[in-house]
PDB file of C-alpha atoms and ligand atoms in Angstrom:
ATOM      1  CA  MET A 158     -16.924  -6.335   3.877  1.00  0.00           C
ATOM      2  CA  ALA A 159     -12.853  -5.646   3.793  1.00  0.00           C
ATOM      3  CA  LYS A 160     -11.580  -1.934   4.188  1.00  0.00           C
ATOM      4  CA  VAL A 161      -9.690  -1.762   0.710  1.00  0.00           C
ATOM      5  CA  LEU A 162      -6.753   0.395   0.861  1.00  0.00           C
ATOM      6  CA  ALA A 163      -4.585   1.220  -1.913  1.00  0.00           C
ATOM      7  CA  ILE A 164      -1.128   2.273  -0.568  1.00  0.00           C
ATOM      8  CA  THR A 165       0.002   4.456  -3.602  1.00  0.00           C
ATOM      9  CA  ASN A 166       2.446   7.636  -4.221  1.00  0.00           C
ATOM     10  CA  GLN A 167       3.760   8.155  -7.987  1.00  0.00           C
ATOM     11  CA  LYS A 168       6.955   9.030  -6.463  1.00  0.00           C
ATOM     12  CA  GLY A 169       9.800   6.331  -6.030  1.00  0.00           C
ATOM     13  CA  GLY A 170      10.948   4.728  -2.883  1.00  0.00           C
ATOM     14  CA  VAL A 171       8.969   7.107  -0.574  1.00  0.00           C
ATOM     15  CA  GLY A 172       8.013   3.744   1.415  1.00  0.00           C
ATOM     16  CA  LYS A 173       4.839   2.196   0.223  1.00  0.00           C
ATOM     17  CA  THR A 174       6.299  -1.507  -0.158  1.00  0.00           C
ATOM     18  CA  THR A 175       7.969  -1.072   3.506  1.00  0.00           C
ATOM     19  CA  THR A 176       4.666   0.283   4.731  1.00  0.00           C
ATOM     20  CA  THR A 177       2.179  -2.218   3.033  1.00  0.00           C
ATOM     21  CA  VAL A 178       4.468  -5.139   4.116  1.00  0.00           C
ATOM     22  CA  ASN A 179       4.614  -4.216   7.669  1.00  0.00           C
ATOM     23  CA  LEU A 180       1.178  -2.567   8.112  1.00  0.00           C
ATOM     24  CA  ALA A 181       0.052  -6.055   7.075  1.00  0.00           C
ATOM     25  CA  ALA A 182       1.926  -7.986   9.211  1.00  0.00           C
ATOM     26  CA  SER A 183       1.187  -5.400  12.303  1.00  0.00           C
ATOM     27  CA  LEU A 184      -2.660  -5.995  11.290  1.00  0.00           C
ATOM     28  CA  ALA A 185      -2.494  -9.607  11.041  1.00  0.00           C
ATOM     29  CA  ALA A 186      -0.524 -10.379  14.862  1.00  0.00           C
ATOM     30  CA  ALA A 187      -3.836  -7.901  15.514  1.00  0.00           C
ATOM     31  CA  LYS A 188      -5.814 -10.564  14.147  1.00  0.00           C
ATOM     32  CA  LYS A 189      -7.271  -8.874  11.637  1.00  0.00           C
ATOM     33  CA  ARG A 190      -7.722 -11.157   8.682  1.00  0.00           C
ATOM     34  CA  VAL A 191      -5.505  -9.699   6.306  1.00  0.00           C
ATOM     35  CA  LEU A 192      -4.643  -9.639   1.708  1.00  0.00           C
ATOM     36  CA  LEU A 193      -1.828  -7.858   0.249  1.00  0.00           C
ATOM     37  CA  ILE A 194      -2.008  -7.145  -2.801  1.00  0.00           C
ATOM     38  CA  ASP A 195       1.505  -6.432  -4.613  1.00  0.00           C
ATOM     39  CA  LEU A 196       0.473  -4.354  -7.803  1.00  0.00           C
ATOM     40  CA  ASP A 197       4.285  -3.543  -8.572  1.00  0.00           C
ATOM     41  CA  PRO A 198       6.198  -6.048 -11.826  1.00  0.00           C
ATOM     42  CA  GLN A 199       9.035  -5.085  -9.583  1.00  0.00           C
ATOM     43  CA  GLY A 200       7.559  -8.089  -6.738  1.00  0.00           C
ATOM     44  CA  ASN A 201       9.117  -6.380  -3.625  1.00  0.00           C
ATOM     45  CA  ALA A 202       6.318  -6.870  -1.622  1.00  0.00           C
ATOM     46  CA  THR A 203       6.255 -10.748  -3.036  1.00  0.00           C
ATOM     47  CA  MET A 204       9.757 -10.688  -1.919  1.00  0.00           C
ATOM     48  CA  GLY A 205       9.269  -8.879   1.314  1.00  0.00           C
ATOM     49  CA  SER A 206       6.496 -11.343   2.391  1.00  0.00           C
ATOM     50  CA  ALA A 207       9.174 -13.816   2.008  1.00  0.00           C
ATOM     51  CA  ILE A 208       7.554 -15.479  -1.595  1.00  0.00           C
ATOM     52  CA  ASN A 209      10.173 -16.438  -4.301  1.00  0.00           C
ATOM     53  CA  LYS A 210       8.795 -14.124  -7.088  1.00  0.00           C
ATOM     54  CA  ALA A 211      10.723 -16.342  -9.617  1.00  0.00           C
ATOM     55  CA  SER A 212       9.164 -19.836  -9.048  1.00  0.00           C
ATOM     56  CA  LEU A 213       5.368 -18.326  -9.113  1.00  0.00           C
ATOM     57  CA  ALA A 214       3.012 -20.271 -11.628  1.00  0.00           C
ATOM     58  CA  ILE A 215       0.086 -17.917 -10.943  1.00  0.00           C
ATOM     59  CA  THR A 216       0.427 -13.964  -9.895  1.00  0.00           C
ATOM     60  CA  VAL A 217      -1.923 -11.164  -9.682  1.00  0.00           C
ATOM     61  CA  TYR A 218      -1.336 -10.937 -13.402  1.00  0.00           C
ATOM     62  CA  GLU A 219      -3.568 -13.979 -14.388  1.00  0.00           C
ATOM     63  CA  VAL A 220      -6.131 -12.262 -12.095  1.00  0.00           C
ATOM     64  CA  LEU A 221      -5.766  -8.933 -14.218  1.00  0.00           C
ATOM     65  CA  ILE A 222      -6.224 -10.518 -17.067  1.00  0.00           C
ATOM     66  CA  GLY A 223      -9.213 -12.814 -16.406  1.00  0.00           C
ATOM     67  CA  THR A 224      -7.478 -16.227 -16.825  1.00  0.00           C
ATOM     68  CA  LYS A 225      -7.628 -16.845 -13.166  1.00  0.00           C
ATOM     69  CA  SER A 226      -9.893 -16.389  -9.924  1.00  0.00           C
ATOM     70  CA  VAL A 227      -8.429 -14.344  -6.608  1.00  0.00           C
ATOM     71  CA  ARG A 228      -8.858 -17.746  -4.744  1.00  0.00           C
ATOM     72  CA  GLU A 229      -6.705 -19.652  -7.149  1.00  0.00           C
ATOM     73  CA  ALA A 230      -3.963 -16.891  -7.401  1.00  0.00           C
ATOM     74  CA  ARG A 231      -3.440 -15.581  -3.690  1.00  0.00           C
ATOM     75  CA  ILE A 232      -0.776 -17.821  -1.355  1.00  0.00           C
ATOM     76  CA  TYR A 233      -0.079 -17.240   2.627  1.00  0.00           C
ATOM     77  CA  SER A 234       2.993 -16.064   3.807  1.00  0.00           C
ATOM     78  CA  GLU A 235       4.097 -17.622   6.440  1.00  0.00           C
ATOM     79  CA  ALA A 236       7.029 -14.973   6.871  1.00  0.00           C
ATOM     80  CA  GLY A 237       3.609 -12.499   7.621  1.00  0.00           C
ATOM     81  CA  LYS A 238       1.017 -14.412   8.584  1.00  0.00           C
ATOM     82  CA  TYR A 239      -1.233 -13.083   5.490  1.00  0.00           C
ATOM     83  CA  ASP A 240      -2.293 -14.033   1.854  1.00  0.00           C
ATOM     84  CA  ILE A 241      -0.957 -12.457  -0.870  1.00  0.00           C
ATOM     85  CA  LEU A 242      -1.632 -12.062  -4.455  1.00  0.00           C
ATOM     86  CA  PRO A 243       2.285 -12.120  -5.656  1.00  0.00           C
ATOM     87  CA  ALA A 244       3.376 -10.231  -8.338  1.00  0.00           C
ATOM     88  CA  ASN A 245       6.640 -10.526 -10.867  1.00  0.00           C
ATOM     89  CA  ARG A 246       8.262  -8.702 -14.061  1.00  0.00           C
ATOM     90  CA  GLU A 247       5.404 -10.915 -15.901  1.00  0.00           C
ATOM     91  CA  LEU A 248       3.147  -8.101 -14.565  1.00  0.00           C
ATOM     92  CA  ALA A 249       4.833  -5.422 -16.574  1.00  0.00           C
ATOM     93  CA  GLY A 250       3.083  -6.881 -19.754  1.00  0.00           C
ATOM     94  CA  ALA A 251      -0.464  -6.751 -18.610  1.00  0.00           C
ATOM     95  CA  GLU A 252       0.023  -2.820 -18.582  1.00  0.00           C
ATOM     96  CA  ILE A 253       0.047  -3.258 -22.577  1.00  0.00           C
ATOM     97  CA  GLU A 254      -2.324  -6.777 -22.521  1.00  0.00           C
ATOM     98  CA  LEU A 255      -4.948  -4.374 -20.636  1.00  0.00           C
ATOM     99  CA  VAL A 256      -5.265  -1.531 -23.042  1.00  0.00           C
ATOM    100  CA  ASP A 257      -7.487  -3.549 -25.302  1.00  0.00           C
ATOM    101  CA  ILE A 258      -9.632  -5.058 -22.803  1.00  0.00           C
ATOM    102  CA  ASP A 259     -12.994  -3.826 -21.360  1.00  0.00           C
ATOM    103  CA  ASN A 260     -13.341  -2.274 -18.456  1.00  0.00           C
ATOM    104  CA  ARG A 261      -9.752  -2.175 -18.121  1.00  0.00           C
ATOM    105  CA  GLU A 262      -9.608  -0.175 -15.069  1.00  0.00           C
ATOM    106  CA  THR A 263     -11.776  -1.734 -13.144  1.00  0.00           C
ATOM    107  CA  ARG A 264     -10.191  -5.599 -13.356  1.00  0.00           C
ATOM    108  CA  LEU A 265      -8.973  -5.929  -9.752  1.00  0.00           C
ATOM    109  CA  LYS A 266     -11.889  -4.263  -8.477  1.00  0.00           C
ATOM    110  CA  VAL A 267     -14.205  -6.911 -10.022  1.00  0.00           C
ATOM    111  CA  ALA A 268     -12.395  -9.993  -9.047  1.00  0.00           C
ATOM    112  CA  LEU A 269     -12.284  -8.813  -5.602  1.00  0.00           C
ATOM    113  CA  ASP A 270     -16.108  -9.201  -5.160  1.00  0.00           C
ATOM    114  CA  VAL A 271     -15.837 -12.402  -4.459  1.00  0.00           C
ATOM    115  CA  VAL A 272     -13.313 -12.448  -1.427  1.00  0.00           C
ATOM    116  CA  GLN A 273     -14.393  -9.113   0.194  1.00  0.00           C
ATOM    117  CA  ASP A 274     -15.824 -11.024   3.248  1.00  0.00           C
ATOM    118  CA  ASP A 275     -13.091 -13.667   3.528  1.00  0.00           C
ATOM    119  CA  TYR A 276     -10.893 -10.115   4.978  1.00  0.00           C
ATOM    120  CA  ASP A 277     -11.057  -7.472   7.053  1.00  0.00           C
ATOM    121  CA  PHE A 278      -8.364  -5.539   5.293  1.00  0.00           C
ATOM    122  CA  ILE A 279      -6.754  -5.945   1.639  1.00  0.00           C
ATOM    123  CA  LEU A 280      -4.028  -3.451   0.907  1.00  0.00           C
ATOM    124  CA  ILE A 281      -2.571  -3.043  -2.202  1.00  0.00           C
ATOM    125  CA  ASP A 282       1.216  -2.455  -2.795  1.00  0.00           C
ATOM    126  CA  CYS A 283       0.914   0.537  -5.964  1.00  0.00           C
ATOM    127  CA  PRO A 284       4.207   0.822  -8.240  1.00  0.00           C
ATOM    128  CA  PRO A 285       5.567   4.298  -8.647  1.00  0.00           C
ATOM    129  CA  ALA A 286       3.843   5.654 -11.572  1.00  0.00           C
ATOM    130  CA  LEU A 287       0.172   7.092 -12.331  1.00  0.00           C
ATOM    131  CA  ASN A 288      -0.368   3.767 -14.447  1.00  0.00           C
ATOM    132  CA  LEU A 289      -3.043   1.621 -15.393  1.00  0.00           C
ATOM    133  CA  LEU A 290      -1.973  -0.529 -12.666  1.00  0.00           C
ATOM    134  CA  THR A 291      -2.042   1.351  -9.864  1.00  0.00           C
ATOM    135  CA  LEU A 292      -5.502   2.911 -11.570  1.00  0.00           C
ATOM    136  CA  ASN A 293      -6.927  -0.395 -10.936  1.00  0.00           C
ATOM    137  CA  GLY A 294      -5.622  -0.613  -7.611  1.00  0.00           C
ATOM    138  CA  LEU A 295      -7.352   3.009  -7.239  1.00  0.00           C
ATOM    139  CA  CYS A 296     -10.720   2.142  -8.544  1.00  0.00           C
ATOM    140  CA  ALA A 297     -10.513  -1.367  -6.325  1.00  0.00           C
ATOM    141  CA  ALA A 298      -9.750   0.889  -3.192  1.00  0.00           C
ATOM    142  CA  LYS A 299     -12.042   2.386  -0.941  1.00  0.00           C
ATOM    143  CA  SER A 300      -9.299   4.535   0.330  1.00  0.00           C
ATOM    144  CA  VAL A 301      -5.720   6.010  -0.711  1.00  0.00           C
ATOM    145  CA  MET A 302      -3.083   5.941   2.175  1.00  0.00           C
ATOM    146  CA  ILE A 303      -0.020   8.321   1.120  1.00  0.00           C
ATOM    147  CA  PRO A 304       3.561   7.189   2.183  1.00  0.00           C
ATOM    148  CA  MET A 305       5.959  10.715   1.651  1.00  0.00           C
ATOM    149  CA  GLN A 306       8.971  11.427   2.559  1.00  0.00           C
ATOM    150  CA  CYS A 307       9.135  15.028   4.346  1.00  0.00           C
ATOM    151  CA  GLU A 308      11.321  16.635   1.446  1.00  0.00           C
ATOM    152  CA  TYR A 309      11.219  19.380  -1.052  1.00  0.00           C
ATOM    153  CA  TYR A 310       9.412  18.390  -4.071  1.00  0.00           C
ATOM    154  CA  ALA A 311       7.101  16.094  -2.035  1.00  0.00           C
ATOM    155  CA  LEU A 312       4.343  18.586  -1.416  1.00  0.00           C
ATOM    156  CA  GLU A 313       4.877  19.165  -5.863  1.00  0.00           C
ATOM    157  CA  GLY A 314       4.212  15.495  -6.428  1.00  0.00           C
ATOM    158  CA  LEU A 315       1.401  15.219  -3.957  1.00  0.00           C
ATOM    159  CA  SER A 316      -0.702  17.833  -5.579  1.00  0.00           C
ATOM    160  CA  ASP A 317      -0.583  15.768  -8.904  1.00  0.00           C
ATOM    161  CA  LEU A 318      -1.732  12.708  -6.951  1.00  0.00           C
ATOM    162  CA  VAL A 319      -4.291  14.370  -5.174  1.00  0.00           C
ATOM    163  CA  ASN A 320      -5.524  15.501  -8.763  1.00  0.00           C
ATOM    164  CA  THR A 321      -5.539  11.798 -10.552  1.00  0.00           C
ATOM    165  CA  ILE A 322      -7.723  10.720  -7.058  1.00  0.00           C
ATOM    166  CA  ARG A 323     -10.123  13.496  -7.853  1.00  0.00           C
ATOM    167  CA  LYS A 324     -10.238  12.196 -11.442  1.00  0.00           C
ATOM    168  CA  VAL A 325     -10.786   8.761 -10.339  1.00  0.00           C
ATOM    169  CA  ARG A 326     -13.611   9.606  -7.664  1.00  0.00           C
ATOM    170  CA  SER A 327     -15.750  11.825 -10.663  1.00  0.00           C
ATOM    171  CA  ASN A 328     -14.864   9.205 -13.433  1.00  0.00           C
ATOM    172  CA  LEU A 329     -14.458   5.675 -12.338  1.00  0.00           C
ATOM    173  CA  ASN A 330     -15.207   5.139  -8.482  1.00  0.00           C
ATOM    174  CA  VAL A 331     -17.284   8.008  -6.752  1.00  0.00           C
ATOM    175  CA  ASP A 332     -16.533   6.321  -3.107  1.00  0.00           C
ATOM    176  CA  LEU A 333     -12.702   7.263  -3.518  1.00  0.00           C
ATOM    177  CA  GLU A 334     -11.404   9.223  -0.132  1.00  0.00           C
ATOM    178  CA  ILE A 335      -7.578   9.825   0.928  1.00  0.00           C
ATOM    179  CA  GLU A 336      -7.044   7.705   4.138  1.00  0.00           C
ATOM    180  CA  GLY A 337      -4.262   9.650   5.307  1.00  0.00           C
ATOM    181  CA  LEU A 338      -0.594  10.770   4.418  1.00  0.00           C
ATOM    182  CA  LEU A 339       1.923   8.921   6.378  1.00  0.00           C
ATOM    183  CA  ARG A 340       5.111  10.371   6.753  1.00  0.00           C
ATOM    184  CA  THR A 341       7.875   7.787   6.116  1.00  0.00           C
ATOM    185  CA  MET A 342      11.706   7.771   6.866  1.00  0.00           C
ATOM    186  CA  TYR A 343      11.154  10.867   9.057  1.00  0.00           C
ATOM    187  CA  ASP A 344      14.347  12.364  10.772  1.00  0.00           C
ATOM    188  CA  PRO A 345      13.907  14.964  13.400  1.00  0.00           C
ATOM    189  CA  ARG A 346      17.034  16.403  13.189  1.00  0.00           C
ATOM    190  CA  ASN A 347      16.435  17.425  10.072  1.00  0.00           C
ATOM    191  CA  SER A 348      15.065  21.010   9.867  1.00  0.00           C
ATOM    192  CA  LEU A 349      13.492  20.704   6.431  1.00  0.00           C
ATOM    193  CA  ALA A 350      11.690  17.506   7.217  1.00  0.00           C
ATOM    194  CA  GLN A 351      10.545  19.504  10.055  1.00  0.00           C
ATOM    195  CA  GLN A 352       9.014  22.281   7.905  1.00  0.00           C
ATOM    196  CA  VAL A 353       7.677  20.096   5.082  1.00  0.00           C
ATOM    197  CA  SER A 354       5.947  18.249   8.304  1.00  0.00           C
ATOM    198  CA  ASP A 355       4.661  21.510   9.262  1.00  0.00           C
ATOM    199  CA  GLN A 356       3.001  22.399   6.284  1.00  0.00           C
ATOM    200  CA  LEU A 357       1.435  18.985   5.765  1.00  0.00           C
ATOM    201  CA  LEU A 358      -0.047  19.328   9.147  1.00  0.00           C
ATOM    202  CA  LYS A 359      -1.413  22.737   8.277  1.00  0.00           C
ATOM    203  CA  HIS A 360      -2.587  22.024   4.718  1.00  0.00           C
ATOM    204  CA  PHE A 361      -4.221  18.308   5.590  1.00  0.00           C
ATOM    205  CA  GLY A 362      -4.676  18.584   9.100  1.00  0.00           C
ATOM    206  CA  ASP A 363      -6.038  15.260  10.683  1.00  0.00           C
ATOM    207  CA  LYS A 364      -5.418  13.623   6.936  1.00  0.00           C
ATOM    208  CA  VAL A 365      -2.215  13.284   8.328  1.00  0.00           C
ATOM    209  CA  TYR A 366      -1.866   9.883  10.202  1.00  0.00           C
ATOM    210  CA  ARG A 367      -0.283  11.206  14.111  1.00  0.00           C
ATOM    211  CA  THR A 368       2.076   8.117  13.294  1.00  0.00           C
ATOM    212  CA  VAL A 369       5.526   8.972  12.310  1.00  0.00           C
ATOM    213  CA  ILE A 370       7.687   6.187  10.764  1.00  0.00           C
ATOM    214  CA  PRO A 371      11.244   6.888  11.988  1.00  0.00           C
ATOM    215  CA  ARG A 372      14.005   5.834   9.576  1.00  0.00           C
ATOM    216  CA  ASN A 373      15.132   3.066  11.073  1.00  0.00           C
ATOM    217  CA  VAL A 374      17.591   0.585  10.022  1.00  0.00           C
ATOM    218  CA  ARG A 375      15.576  -2.568  11.036  1.00  0.00           C
ATOM    219  CA  LEU A 376      13.045  -1.526   8.467  1.00  0.00           C
ATOM    220  CA  ALA A 377      15.512  -1.530   5.661  1.00  0.00           C
ATOM    221  CA  GLU A 378      17.477  -4.636   6.630  1.00  0.00           C
ATOM    222  CA  ALA A 379      14.358  -7.130   7.647  1.00  0.00           C
ATOM    223  CA  PRO A 380      13.626  -8.095   3.833  1.00  0.00           C
ATOM    224  CA  SER A 381      16.803 -10.110   3.539  1.00  0.00           C
ATOM    225  CA  PHE A 382      15.840 -12.009   6.333  1.00  0.00           C
ATOM    226  CA  GLY A 383      12.832 -12.673   4.552  1.00  0.00           C
ATOM    227  CA  LEU A 384      10.909 -11.078   7.445  1.00  0.00           C
ATOM    228  CA  PRO A 385       8.696  -8.270   8.292  1.00  0.00           C
ATOM    229  CA  ALA A 386      10.404  -6.326  10.925  1.00  0.00           C
ATOM    230  CA  LEU A 387       8.068  -7.384  13.229  1.00  0.00           C
ATOM    231  CA  TYR A 388       9.329 -10.722  13.451  1.00  0.00           C
ATOM    232  CA  HIS A 389      12.821  -9.405  12.870  1.00  0.00           C
ATOM    233  CA  ASP A 390      13.273  -6.973  15.673  1.00  0.00           C
ATOM    234  CA  ARG A 391       9.964  -6.455  17.056  1.00  0.00           C
ATOM    235  CA  ASP A 392      11.513  -3.770  19.474  1.00  0.00           C
ATOM    236  CA  SER A 393      12.830  -1.778  17.248  1.00  0.00           C
ATOM    237  CA  ARG A 394      11.366   1.861  16.762  1.00  0.00           C
ATOM    238  CA  GLY A 395      10.288   1.136  12.933  1.00  0.00           C
ATOM    239  CA  THR A 396       8.606  -2.169  14.093  1.00  0.00           C
ATOM    240  CA  GLN A 397       7.017  -0.152  17.364  1.00  0.00           C
ATOM    241  CA  ALA A 398       5.808   2.911  14.516  1.00  0.00           C
ATOM    242  CA  TYR A 399       4.270   0.168  12.445  1.00  0.00           C
ATOM    243  CA  LEU A 400       2.111  -1.496  15.142  1.00  0.00           C
ATOM    244  CA  ALA A 401       0.826   1.960  16.144  1.00  0.00           C
ATOM    245  CA  LEU A 402       0.035   2.806  12.525  1.00  0.00           C
ATOM    246  CA  ALA A 403      -2.067  -0.626  12.292  1.00  0.00           C
ATOM    247  CA  GLY A 404      -3.730   0.229  16.020  1.00  0.00           C
ATOM    248  CA  GLU A 405      -4.477   4.222  14.142  1.00  0.00           C
ATOM    249  CA  LEU A 406      -5.967   2.730  11.250  1.00  0.00           C
ATOM    250  CA  MET A 407      -8.399   0.042  12.977  1.00  0.00           C
ATOM    251  CA  ASN A 408      -9.420   2.832  15.185  1.00  0.00           C
ATOM    252  CA  ASN A 409     -10.453   4.912  12.219  1.00  0.00           C
ATOM    253  CA  ALA A 410     -12.242   1.958  10.733  1.00  0.00           C
ATOM    254  CA  ALA A 411     -13.847   1.482  13.748  1.00  0.00           C
ATOM    255  CA  VAL A 412     -15.192   5.270  13.484  1.00  0.00           C
ATOM    256  CA  ALA A 413     -16.319   4.662   9.846  1.00  0.00           C
ATOM    257  CA  GLU A 414     -17.794   1.873  10.308  1.00  0.00           C
ATOM    258  CA  PRO A 415     -20.058   1.849  13.691  1.00  0.00           C
ATOM    259  CA  ILE A 416     -21.599  -1.647  14.677  1.00  0.00           C
TER     260      ILE A 416
HETATM  261  P1  LIG B 227       9.465   1.843  -5.238  1.00  0.00           P
HETATM  262  O1  LIG B 227       8.690   3.102  -5.379  1.00  0.00           O
HETATM  263  O2  LIG B 227      10.498   1.349  -6.071  1.00  0.00           O
HETATM  264  O3  LIG B 227       8.039   0.951  -5.388  1.00  0.00           O
HETATM  265  P2  LIG B 227       8.794   2.252  -2.399  1.00  0.00           P
HETATM  266  O4  LIG B 227       8.107   3.746  -2.632  1.00  0.00           O
HETATM  267  O5  LIG B 227       8.037   0.730  -2.255  1.00  0.00           O
HETATM  268  O6  LIG B 227       9.556   2.268  -3.730  1.00  0.00           O
HETATM  269  P3  LIG B 227      10.354   1.056  -0.654  1.00  0.00           P
HETATM  270  O7  LIG B 227      11.047  -0.310  -1.400  1.00  0.00           O
HETATM  271  O8  LIG B 227       9.416   0.824   1.215  1.00  0.00           O
HETATM  272  O9  LIG B 227       9.537   2.111  -1.295  1.00  0.00           O
HETATM  273  O10 LIG B 227      11.277   1.896   0.145  1.00  0.00           O
HETATM  274  C1  LIG B 227      12.683   2.095  -0.504  1.00  0.00           C
HETATM  275  C2  LIG B 227      14.083   2.213   0.411  1.00  0.00           C
HETATM  276  O11 LIG B 227      13.745   3.009   1.442  1.00  0.00           O
HETATM  277  C3  LIG B 227      14.293   0.836   0.319  1.00  0.00           C
HETATM  278  O12 LIG B 227      15.232   0.302   0.413  1.00  0.00           O
HETATM  279  C4  LIG B 227      13.696   0.261   1.845  1.00  0.00           C
HETATM  280  O13 LIG B 227      14.005  -0.717   2.587  1.00  0.00           O
HETATM  281  C5  LIG B 227      14.264   1.575   2.835  1.00  0.00           C
HETATM  282  N1  LIG B 227      13.081   2.483   3.855  1.00  0.00           N
HETATM  283  C6  LIG B 227      11.691   2.151   3.713  1.00  0.00           C
HETATM  284  N2  LIG B 227      11.183   3.094   4.684  1.00  0.00           N
HETATM  285  C7  LIG B 227      12.568   3.076   5.535  1.00  0.00           C
HETATM  286  C8  LIG B 227      12.610   3.647   6.829  1.00  0.00           C
HETATM  287  N3  LIG B 227      11.546   4.315   7.439  1.00  0.00           N
HETATM  288  N4  LIG B 227      13.901   3.534   7.740  1.00  0.00           N
HETATM  289  C9  LIG B 227      14.530   3.060   6.893  1.00  0.00           C
HETATM  290  N5  LIG B 227      14.782   2.815   5.842  1.00  0.00           N
HETATM  291  C10 LIG B 227      13.573   2.564   4.699  1.00  0.00           C
HETATM  292 MG1  LIG B 228       7.794  -0.269  -3.987  1.00  0.00          MG
END
């Protein structure tokens, strides 16, 4: 059984896609079998995996609508060394079309059943909204990773997200857990960031990953080279942080699922 993780935060630009792509590459480099699912019509994780989103014949859209299976839609990212269910603008239409379809929140979950044993990790990059696409991610997932910037409004947004997760748990997916909160784009010289980080640790304790992702230009520029940061600059602080996060995640998975 794969560990299925939704990487989500309704706030835009907090590092969801950067986290999904670099975590996928780091886990794949540790010989884990990884499927990345791009659930965002922006298609940033698709581009970050060096897949040309404009030329795709089949995407995650067809999987959600039910005209293609995951096996038919997945492709291999040479750049990241993992499989990906890609996305492009077509996915924006799924929001509207799904409204009239039965079990609209669990379309992705059901579609993933057949590939659960093909992977160790399935990482879902969610769009910056608490919409039907994100709900599909939350229903398909066993746990949620929440990337967040340590800034003033971050904690407020977090309580909306935690409430949504609670609602999903009581109505649609009883097993859903918060895997962890990830501090992204962290600058230790910024005293507000330090204060918010301290508050996070106080309220959420060991639900906050020990690994902190620093603000690092290599992470931001890697997609323009068509590579995850691991293959762009292995020694950069950003790359090293995502390798450490992958290690933390693999340790958590080992604790959660004893052999
Ligand atoms: P959206 O909500 O639009 O999907 P997102 O949450 O997926 O955004 P990203 O696209 O990963 O966020 O990151 C937003 C921007 O910040 C991008 O330009 C990205 O390259 C940059 N970025 C992300 N993480 C870092 C980091 N640790 N250091 C420097 N830049 C970063
Ligand atoms: Mg994104």
